[in-house]
CSV table of C-alpha atoms and ligand atoms in Angstrom, one decimal:
chain,number,residue,atom,x,y,z
H,1,MET,CA,-13.1,-15.2,0.5
H,2,LYS,CA,-15.0,-11.9,0.5
H,3,ILE,CA,-14.1,-8.7,2.4
H,4,SER,CA,-16.9,-8.3,5.2
H,5,GLY,CA,-15.2,-5.3,6.9
H,6,ILE,CA,-12.6,-2.5,6.0
H,7,GLY,CA,-11.3,0.3,8.0
H,8,SER,CA,-8.5,2.9,7.9
H,9,SER,CA,-6.4,5.3,10.1
H,10,LEU,CA,-4.2,8.4,9.5
H,11,PRO,CA,-2.2,10.3,11.3
H,12,LYS,CA,-3.2,13.8,12.6
H,13,GLN,CA,-0.3,15.8,11.3
H,14,VAL,CA,-0.9,17.2,7.6
H,15,VAL,CA,2.3,18.1,5.6
H,16,THR,CA,1.4,20.5,2.5
H,17,ASN,CA,3.5,20.9,-0.3
H,18,GLN,CA,4.0,24.4,1.1
H,19,MET,CA,5.4,23.3,4.0
H,20,LEU,CA,8.1,21.2,2.3
H,21,ALA,CA,9.0,23.9,0.1
H,22,GLU,CA,10.0,26.1,3.0
H,23,ILE,CA,12.6,23.2,4.1
H,24,LEU,CA,13.4,21.7,0.5
H,25,ASP,CA,14.4,23.2,-2.7
H,26,THR,CA,11.0,22.3,-4.5
H,27,SER,CA,7.8,23.9,-4.9
H,28,ASP,CA,3.9,23.0,-4.8
H,29,GLU,CA,3.8,23.5,-8.4
H,30,TRP,CA,6.5,20.8,-9.1
H,31,ILE,CA,5.1,18.4,-7.0
H,32,THR,CA,1.5,18.8,-8.0
H,33,THR,CA,2.2,18.6,-11.6
H,34,ARG,CA,4.8,15.6,-11.3
H,35,THR,CA,3.1,13.5,-8.7
H,36,GLY,CA,-0.5,14.8,-8.2
H,37,ILE,CA,0.2,15.1,-4.5
H,38,LYS,CA,-0.8,18.3,-2.5
H,39,GLU,CA,-0.5,17.0,1.2
H,40,ARG,CA,0.3,13.8,3.1
H,41,ARG,CA,0.2,12.9,6.5
H,42,VAL,CA,3.3,12.1,8.7
H,43,LEU,CA,3.6,10.5,12.2
H,44,SER,CA,4.0,12.9,15.0
H,45,SER,CA,2.8,11.9,18.3
H,46,GLU,CA,1.4,8.6,17.0
H,47,TYR,CA,3.3,5.2,16.1
H,48,VAL,CA,2.8,3.1,13.2
H,49,LEU,CA,1.3,0.4,15.7
H,50,ASP,CA,-1.6,2.9,16.8
H,51,LEU,CA,-2.5,3.3,13.3
H,52,ALA,CA,-2.7,-0.4,12.7
H,53,VAL,CA,-4.6,-1.2,15.9
H,54,ASP,CA,-7.0,1.6,15.0
H,55,ALA,CA,-7.9,0.5,11.5
H,56,ALA,CA,-7.9,-3.3,12.6
H,57,GLN,CA,-10.7,-2.2,15.2
H,58,LYS,CA,-12.5,-0.2,12.6
H,59,ALA,CA,-12.4,-3.1,10.0
H,60,LEU,CA,-13.8,-5.4,12.9
H,61,VAL,CA,-16.5,-3.3,14.0
H,62,ASP,CA,-17.6,-3.0,10.1
H,63,ALA,CA,-17.4,-6.8,9.6
H,64,ASN,CA,-19.3,-7.4,12.8
H,65,LEU,CA,-16.9,-9.6,14.2
H,66,GLU,CA,-14.8,-9.9,17.4
H,67,ALA,CA,-11.1,-10.1,17.5
H,68,LYS,CA,-11.7,-13.7,19.1
H,69,ASP,CA,-13.3,-14.9,16.0
H,70,LEU,CA,-10.1,-14.1,14.0
H,71,ASP,CA,-8.2,-17.3,12.8
H,72,PHE,CA,-5.3,-15.6,11.2
H,73,VAL,CA,-3.7,-12.0,11.2
H,74,ILE,CA,-1.4,-10.6,8.7
H,75,VAL,CA,0.2,-7.4,8.9
H,76,ALA,CA,1.8,-5.8,5.7
H,77,ASN,CA,4.6,-3.5,6.6
H,78,VAL,CA,7.8,-2.4,5.6
H,79,VAL,CA,9.1,-0.2,8.6
H,80,ASN,CA,7.8,0.3,12.1
H,81,GLU,CA,9.0,0.9,15.7
H,82,TYR,CA,9.7,-2.8,16.5
H,83,VAL,CA,12.5,-4.9,14.8
H,84,THR,CA,11.1,-7.8,16.7
H,85,PRO,CA,8.6,-8.8,17.5
H,86,ALA,CA,6.4,-8.7,14.4
H,87,LEU,CA,3.9,-5.9,14.3
H,88,SER,CA,1.5,-8.3,13.7
H,89,CYS,CA,2.2,-9.9,17.1
H,90,ILE,CA,1.4,-6.4,18.9
H,91,VAL,CA,-1.6,-5.9,17.0
H,92,LYS,CA,-2.9,-9.1,17.8
H,93,GLU,CA,-2.5,-8.7,21.4
H,94,LYS,CA,-3.7,-5.1,21.3
H,95,ILE,CA,-7.2,-6.0,19.8
H,96,GLY,CA,-7.7,-9.2,21.7
H,97,ALA,CA,-7.2,-11.8,19.0
H,98,LYS,CA,-5.8,-15.2,20.1
H,99,CYS,CA,-4.6,-16.8,16.7
H,100,PRO,CA,-1.6,-17.1,14.8
H,101,CYS,CA,-0.1,-13.9,13.3
H,102,ILE,CA,2.6,-13.2,10.7
H,103,ASP,CA,4.1,-9.9,9.2
H,104,LEU,CA,4.6,-9.8,5.4
H,105,ASN,CA,7.1,-7.2,3.6
H,106,GLY,CA,5.4,-6.9,0.4
H,107,ALA,CA,6.2,-3.5,-0.2
H,108,CYS,CA,3.5,-1.4,-1.8
H,109,VAL,CA,1.8,-4.6,-3.1
H,110,GLY,CA,1.4,-6.0,0.4
H,111,PHE,CA,-2.5,-5.7,0.5
H,112,ILE,CA,-2.6,-8.1,-2.7
H,113,TYR,CA,-0.1,-10.7,-1.3
H,114,ALA,CA,-1.9,-10.4,2.1
H,115,CYS,CA,-5.3,-11.3,0.6
H,116,ASP,CA,-4.0,-14.1,-1.5
H,117,ILE,CA,-2.3,-15.7,1.5
H,118,ALA,CA,-5.4,-15.4,3.2
H,119,GLU,CA,-7.4,-16.9,0.2
H,120,ALA,CA,-4.9,-19.7,0.0
H,121,TYR,CA,-5.1,-20.6,3.9
H,122,TYR,CA,-9.2,-20.6,3.3
H,123,LYS,CA,-8.9,-22.9,0.3
H,124,ILE,CA,-7.0,-25.6,2.1
H,125,GLY,CA,-9.4,-25.3,5.3
H,126,ARG,CA,-6.8,-23.6,7.6
H,127,VAL,CA,-8.9,-20.5,8.5
H,128,LYS,CA,-12.4,-18.9,8.2
H,129,ASN,CA,-11.9,-15.2,9.2
H,130,VAL,CA,-8.7,-13.5,8.6
H,131,LEU,CA,-7.7,-9.9,9.4
H,132,VAL,CA,-5.6,-7.9,6.7
H,133,VAL,CA,-3.6,-4.8,8.1
H,134,CYS,CA,-1.4,-2.5,6.0
H,135,ALA,CA,0.1,0.0,8.3
H,136,GLU,CA,3.1,2.1,7.1
H,137,ALA,CA,5.2,5.3,7.4
H,138,PRO,CA,7.7,5.4,4.7
H,139,ALA,CA,8.5,9.0,5.3
H,140,HIS,CA,10.4,7.6,8.3
H,141,MET,CA,12.7,5.7,5.9
H,142,LEU,CA,13.9,8.4,3.9
H,143,ASP,CA,16.4,11.1,4.1
H,144,TRP,CA,14.4,14.6,4.6
H,145,HIS,CA,17.1,16.5,3.0
H,146,ASP,CA,16.6,14.2,-0.5
H,147,ARG,CA,13.6,16.3,-2.3
H,148,THR,CA,13.3,13.7,-4.9
H,149,CYS,CA,11.9,10.9,-2.2
H,150,ALA,CA,10.7,13.2,0.6
H,151,VAL,CA,7.9,14.7,-1.4
H,152,LEU,CA,6.3,11.4,-2.4
H,153,PHE,CA,5.5,9.5,0.7
H,154,GLY,CA,3.0,9.4,3.9
H,155,ALA,CA,1.9,7.4,6.7
H,156,GLY,CA,-1.3,5.5,7.0
H,157,ALA,CA,-3.1,2.2,7.8
H,158,GLY,CA,-5.8,0.4,6.3
H,159,ALA,CA,-7.3,-3.0,7.3
H,160,ALA,CA,-10.0,-5.4,5.8
H,161,VAL,CA,-11.6,-8.7,7.5
H,162,LEU,CA,-11.7,-11.3,5.1
H,163,THR,CA,-14.5,-13.9,5.7
H,164,PRO,CA,-15.7,-17.2,3.8
H,165,GLY,CA,-17.1,-16.4,0.2
H,166,ASP,CA,-16.3,-16.6,-3.4
H,167,ASN,CA,-15.7,-13.0,-4.1
H,168,ILE,CA,-12.2,-13.1,-5.0
H,169,ILE,CA,-12.2,-14.1,-8.7
H,170,THR,CA,-8.4,-14.1,-9.5
H,171,THR,CA,-5.1,-12.8,-8.4
H,172,ARG,CA,-1.5,-12.5,-9.9
H,173,LEU,CA,1.6,-12.0,-8.1
H,174,THR,CA,4.8,-11.2,-9.9
H,175,SER,CA,8.5,-10.3,-9.1
H,176,SER,CA,10.9,-8.8,-11.5
H,177,ASP,CA,14.5,-7.9,-11.4
H,178,GLY,CA,15.6,-4.6,-10.2
H,179,TRP,CA,16.0,-4.8,-6.3
H,180,ASP,CA,18.4,-2.0,-6.6
H,181,ARG,CA,16.2,0.5,-8.2
H,182,LEU,CA,14.3,1.2,-5.0
H,183,TYR,CA,15.9,0.0,-1.6
H,184,GLU,CA,17.2,0.9,1.7
H,185,MET,CA,19.5,-0.7,4.1
H,186,HIS,CA,19.0,-1.3,8.0
H,187,ASP,CA,21.3,0.7,10.5
H,188,LEU,CA,22.8,-2.7,12.0
H,189,GLN,CA,24.3,-2.3,15.5
H,190,TRP,CA,28.1,-2.2,15.5
H,191,CYS,CA,29.9,-5.6,16.0
H,192,PRO,CA,33.6,-5.8,16.7
H,193,PHE,CA,34.1,-8.8,14.5
H,194,ASP,CA,32.4,-7.4,11.3
H,195,LYS,CA,34.6,-5.5,9.2
H,196,LYS,CA,32.0,-3.8,6.7
H,197,GLY,CA,31.1,-0.8,9.0
H,198,SER,CA,27.9,1.0,9.1
H,199,THR,CA,25.1,0.2,6.7
H,200,ASN,CA,23.3,3.1,7.6
H,201,LEU,CA,21.9,4.5,4.0
H,202,PRO,CA,18.6,6.1,3.6
H,203,LEU,CA,16.1,5.2,1.0
H,204,VAL,CA,17.6,4.8,-2.6
H,205,MET,CA,15.0,5.2,-5.5
H,206,HIS,CA,15.7,5.5,-9.0
H,207,GLY,CA,12.3,6.9,-10.0
H,208,GLN,CA,12.2,7.1,-13.8
H,209,ASP,CA,13.0,3.2,-13.7
H,210,VAL,CA,10.4,2.7,-11.3
H,211,PHE,CA,8.1,4.7,-13.1
H,212,ARG,CA,8.7,2.7,-16.3
H,213,PHE,CA,8.2,-0.7,-14.5
H,214,ALA,CA,5.0,0.9,-12.6
H,215,THR,CA,3.3,1.6,-15.9
H,216,SER,CA,4.2,-1.5,-17.8
H,217,THR,CA,3.5,-4.0,-15.1
H,218,CYS,CA,0.3,-2.4,-13.8
H,219,VAL,CA,-1.3,-2.7,-17.7
H,220,ASN,CA,0.2,-6.3,-18.1
H,221,ASP,CA,-1.1,-7.4,-14.7
H,222,LEU,CA,-4.3,-6.1,-15.2
H,223,ASN,CA,-4.6,-7.5,-18.8
H,224,VAL,CA,-3.9,-11.0,-17.4
H,225,VAL,CA,-6.3,-11.0,-14.7
H,226,LEU,CA,-9.1,-9.3,-16.6
H,227,LYS,CA,-8.5,-12.4,-19.2
H,228,GLU,CA,-8.3,-15.2,-16.3
H,229,ALA,CA,-11.4,-13.7,-15.1
H,230,ASN,CA,-13.1,-13.7,-18.6
H,231,LEU,CA,-13.9,-10.0,-18.4
H,232,THR,CA,-13.3,-7.1,-20.4
H,233,ALA,CA,-11.7,-3.7,-19.0
H,234,ASP,CA,-15.3,-2.2,-19.6
H,235,GLN,CA,-17.0,-4.8,-17.1
H,236,ILE,CA,-14.8,-3.8,-14.4
H,237,ASP,CA,-16.8,-1.1,-12.3
H,238,THR,CA,-13.8,0.4,-10.2
H,239,TYR,CA,-10.3,0.1,-10.5
H,240,PHE,CA,-8.3,0.6,-7.5
H,241,ILE,CA,-4.4,1.4,-8.4
H,242,HIS,CA,-1.7,1.8,-5.9
H,243,GLN,CA,-1.5,5.6,-5.3
H,244,ALA,CA,2.1,6.3,-6.1
H,245,ASN,CA,2.0,9.1,-8.7
H,246,LEU,CA,-1.3,10.4,-10.4
H,247,ARG,CA,0.5,10.2,-13.9
H,248,ILE,CA,0.9,6.4,-13.7
H,249,ILE,CA,-2.9,6.2,-12.7
H,250,LYS,CA,-3.8,8.5,-15.7
H,251,TYR,CA,-1.5,6.3,-18.1
H,252,ILE,CA,-3.4,3.1,-17.0
H,253,GLU,CA,-6.7,4.9,-17.6
H,254,GLN,CA,-5.6,5.7,-21.2
H,255,MET,CA,-4.0,2.4,-21.7
H,256,LEU,CA,-7.2,0.4,-20.8
H,257,GLY,CA,-9.4,3.0,-22.5
H,258,GLN,CA,-11.4,3.5,-19.3
H,259,PRO,CA,-13.0,6.7,-18.0
H,260,ALA,CA,-11.4,8.7,-15.0
H,261,GLU,CA,-14.4,8.3,-13.0
H,262,LYS,CA,-13.6,4.3,-12.7
H,263,PHE,CA,-10.4,5.3,-11.0
H,264,PRO,CA,-11.0,6.5,-7.2
H,265,THR,CA,-7.8,8.6,-5.9
H,266,ASN,CA,-6.7,10.2,-2.6
H,267,ILE,CA,-2.9,10.6,-3.4
H,268,GLU,CA,-3.7,14.2,-3.5
H,269,LYS,CA,-4.4,14.0,0.3
H,270,TYR,CA,-2.2,11.2,1.4
H,271,GLY,CA,0.8,10.8,-0.8
H,272,ASN,CA,2.0,7.2,-1.3
H,273,THR,CA,1.4,5.3,1.8
H,274,SER,CA,2.8,2.0,0.6
H,275,SER,CA,0.7,-1.1,1.1
H,276,ALA,CA,-1.4,1.0,3.2
H,277,SER,CA,-2.8,2.8,0.0
H,278,LEU,CA,-5.1,0.2,-1.3
H,279,PRO,CA,-7.1,-0.7,1.8
H,280,ILE,CA,-7.2,3.2,2.7
H,281,LEU,CA,-8.8,3.9,-0.8
H,282,LEU,CA,-11.2,1.0,-0.6
H,283,ASP,CA,-12.4,2.0,2.6
H,284,GLU,CA,-13.0,5.8,1.6
H,285,THR,CA,-14.6,4.8,-1.7
H,286,LYS,CA,-16.8,2.6,0.3
H,287,ARG,CA,-17.7,5.4,2.8
H,288,ALA,CA,-18.5,7.7,0.1
H,289,GLY,CA,-21.3,5.1,-1.0
H,290,LYS,CA,-19.6,4.4,-4.5
H,291,LEU,CA,-19.3,0.9,-3.9
H,292,HIS,CA,-22.3,-1.4,-4.6
H,293,GLU,CA,-22.8,-5.2,-3.9
H,294,GLY,CA,-22.2,-7.2,-6.9
H,295,ASP,CA,-19.7,-4.5,-8.4
H,296,MET,CA,-16.5,-6.0,-10.2
H,297,ILE,CA,-13.3,-4.2,-8.6
H,298,ALA,CA,-9.7,-4.6,-9.9
H,299,PHE,CA,-6.8,-3.8,-7.6
H,300,SER,CA,-3.1,-3.3,-9.0
H,301,ALA,CA,0.1,-2.3,-7.1
H,302,PHE,CA,3.7,-2.3,-7.7
H,303,GLY,CA,6.6,-1.5,-5.5
H,304,ALA,CA,10.1,-2.3,-4.1
H,305,GLY,CA,11.3,-5.7,-5.2
H,306,LEU,CA,10.5,-5.1,-7.6
H,307,VAL,CA,7.2,-6.7,-7.3
H,308,SER,CA,3.6,-6.3,-8.2
H,309,GLY,CA,0.2,-7.8,-8.1
H,310,ALA,CA,-3.3,-7.5,-9.6
H,311,MET,CA,-6.7,-8.9,-8.1
H,312,ILE,CA,-10.3,-8.9,-9.3
H,313,MET,CA,-13.0,-9.4,-6.9
H,314,LYS,CA,-16.9,-9.2,-6.7
H,315,TRP,CA,-18.0,-6.6,-4.0
Q,401,LIG,N1,11.1,19.5,-6.8
Q,401,LIG,C1,11.6,19.9,-7.5
Q,401,LIG,N2,12.6,19.6,-8.6
Q,401,LIG,C2,12.9,18.1,-8.3
Q,401,LIG,C3,12.5,17.4,-7.3
Q,401,LIG,C4,11.4,18.1,-6.3
Q,401,LIG,N3,10.5,17.4,-5.1
Q,401,LIG,N4,12.5,16.2,-7.4
Q,401,LIG,C5,13.5,15.8,-8.6
Q,401,LIG,N5,13.5,17.4,-9.1
Q,401,LIG,C6,14.2,17.7,-10.1
Q,401,LIG,C7,15.3,16.7,-10.7
Q,401,LIG,O1,16.5,17.1,-9.7
Q,401,LIG,C8,15.3,17.1,-11.8
Q,401,LIG,O2,16.2,18.2,-12.3
Q,401,LIG,P1,17.2,18.2,-13.3
Q,401,LIG,O3,16.5,18.2,-14.7
Q,401,LIG,O4,17.8,19.5,-13.2
Q,401,LIG,O5,18.2,17.0,-13.4
Q,401,LIG,C9,14.0,17.2,-12.5
Q,401,LIG,O6,13.4,17.4,-11.5
Q,401,LIG,C10,13.4,16.1,-13.2
Q,401,LIG,O7,13.4,14.9,-12.4
Q,401,LIG,P2,13.0,13.5,-12.7
Q,401,LIG,O8,13.6,12.6,-11.6
Q,401,LIG,O9,13.2,13.1,-14.1
Q,401,LIG,O10,11.6,13.8,-12.6
Q,401,LIG,P3,10.3,12.7,-13.0
Q,401,LIG,O11,9.3,13.4,-13.8
Q,401,LIG,O12,10.9,11.5,-13.5
Q,401,LIG,O13,9.9,12.7,-11.7
Q,401,LIG,C11,9.4,11.2,-9.7
Q,401,LIG,C12,10.2,12.0,-10.5
Q,401,LIG,C13,8.0,11.8,-9.4
Q,401,LIG,C14,9.9,10.3,-8.6
Q,401,LIG,C15,8.7,10.1,-10.9
Q,401,LIG,O14,9.9,9.6,-11.5
Q,401,LIG,C16,7.9,8.9,-10.2
Q,401,LIG,O15,7.1,9.3,-9.8
Q,401,LIG,N6,8.4,7.8,-10.2
Q,401,LIG,C17,7.8,6.4,-9.7
Q,401,LIG,C18,8.1,6.4,-8.0
Q,401,LIG,C19,7.3,5.6,-7.4
Q,401,LIG,O16,6.2,5.4,-7.9
Q,401,LIG,N7,8.0,5.3,-6.5
Q,401,LIG,C20,7.1,4.5,-5.7
Q,401,LIG,C21,7.1,3.0,-6.0
Q,401,LIG,S1,7.2,1.7,-5.1
Q,401,LIG,C22,6.5,2.3,-3.7
Q,401,LIG,O17,5.5,2.8,-3.8
Q,401,LIG,C23,7.1,2.0,-2.2
């Protein structure tokens, strides 16, 4: 397939490091040097659903397609306002699509997982036009008293319309042991026959373990897809790396021996927006006029699971 349209949507509320330093034992200096984040967007009056619908509509306009042309809607999401139905059902109805739809929890790798599923359905002849939406609000999962997690995340949504083409060159999806390095349990309703009691537990993250996993898997995944695509690192024009920590991105630059100009970032403005990070970054890079037809682009992401993925695509 190829990406024919892209769009993104962010909450209005900006939360700066300074604002966090007023409620947590942290500082702009600590957050900036350890993560590269200066501010993030947090939901205030909007819902995750609103961001998802807005990003989806922008991507459809960009693709010059109407919702009725879609054959499948995939929404990557970890947490939103609805336990059921799937967020994709509501998004599909709000934009006026009539096709099947499904949610996918691929953590921060959701965009690559969703594109790969779209491509697989296309290759077996089931679909022509697929809408992928990544909509996330990780800040609503965490304990805002926990400075180690609260400073990292932000909300946002990105969407892409995939249509027939042969631009996706290769994709790699992986999973590794270590689910308990980054997890959160649901707050389930009380049941008189369940003896376990409350399971309400905010996000748990072993930051250094995740950091080590991220750096090693990202470099490995990119090297594998480069080899599969018969390309060298120099032949990639732009690398889109999941925006989790600027230090992770800098490490990957060094390991691949590539210049910083090939690695666009927006982590300084939005923090880690989970699966939405890649399509938001793609959308902003395109709108900045920095993507050209025929460019070779690589994506890489890693997240809770522990899962990771990489993809090479011709723009
Ligand atoms: N402000 C001030 N001090 C802090 C803060 C904070 N916000 N957070 C932690 N500290 C303190 C710690 O308590 C610790 O203090 P101590 O030395 O007195 O014990 C000190 O800073 C160092 O803490 P570390 O955890 O060692 O800091 P580190 O350099 O590892 O940075 C970080 C932490 C930013 C979380 C890093 O480990 C990281 O980025 N890990 C990867 C996280 C990630 O990518 N997660 C998401 C991936 S999956 C997904 O996207 C959903």
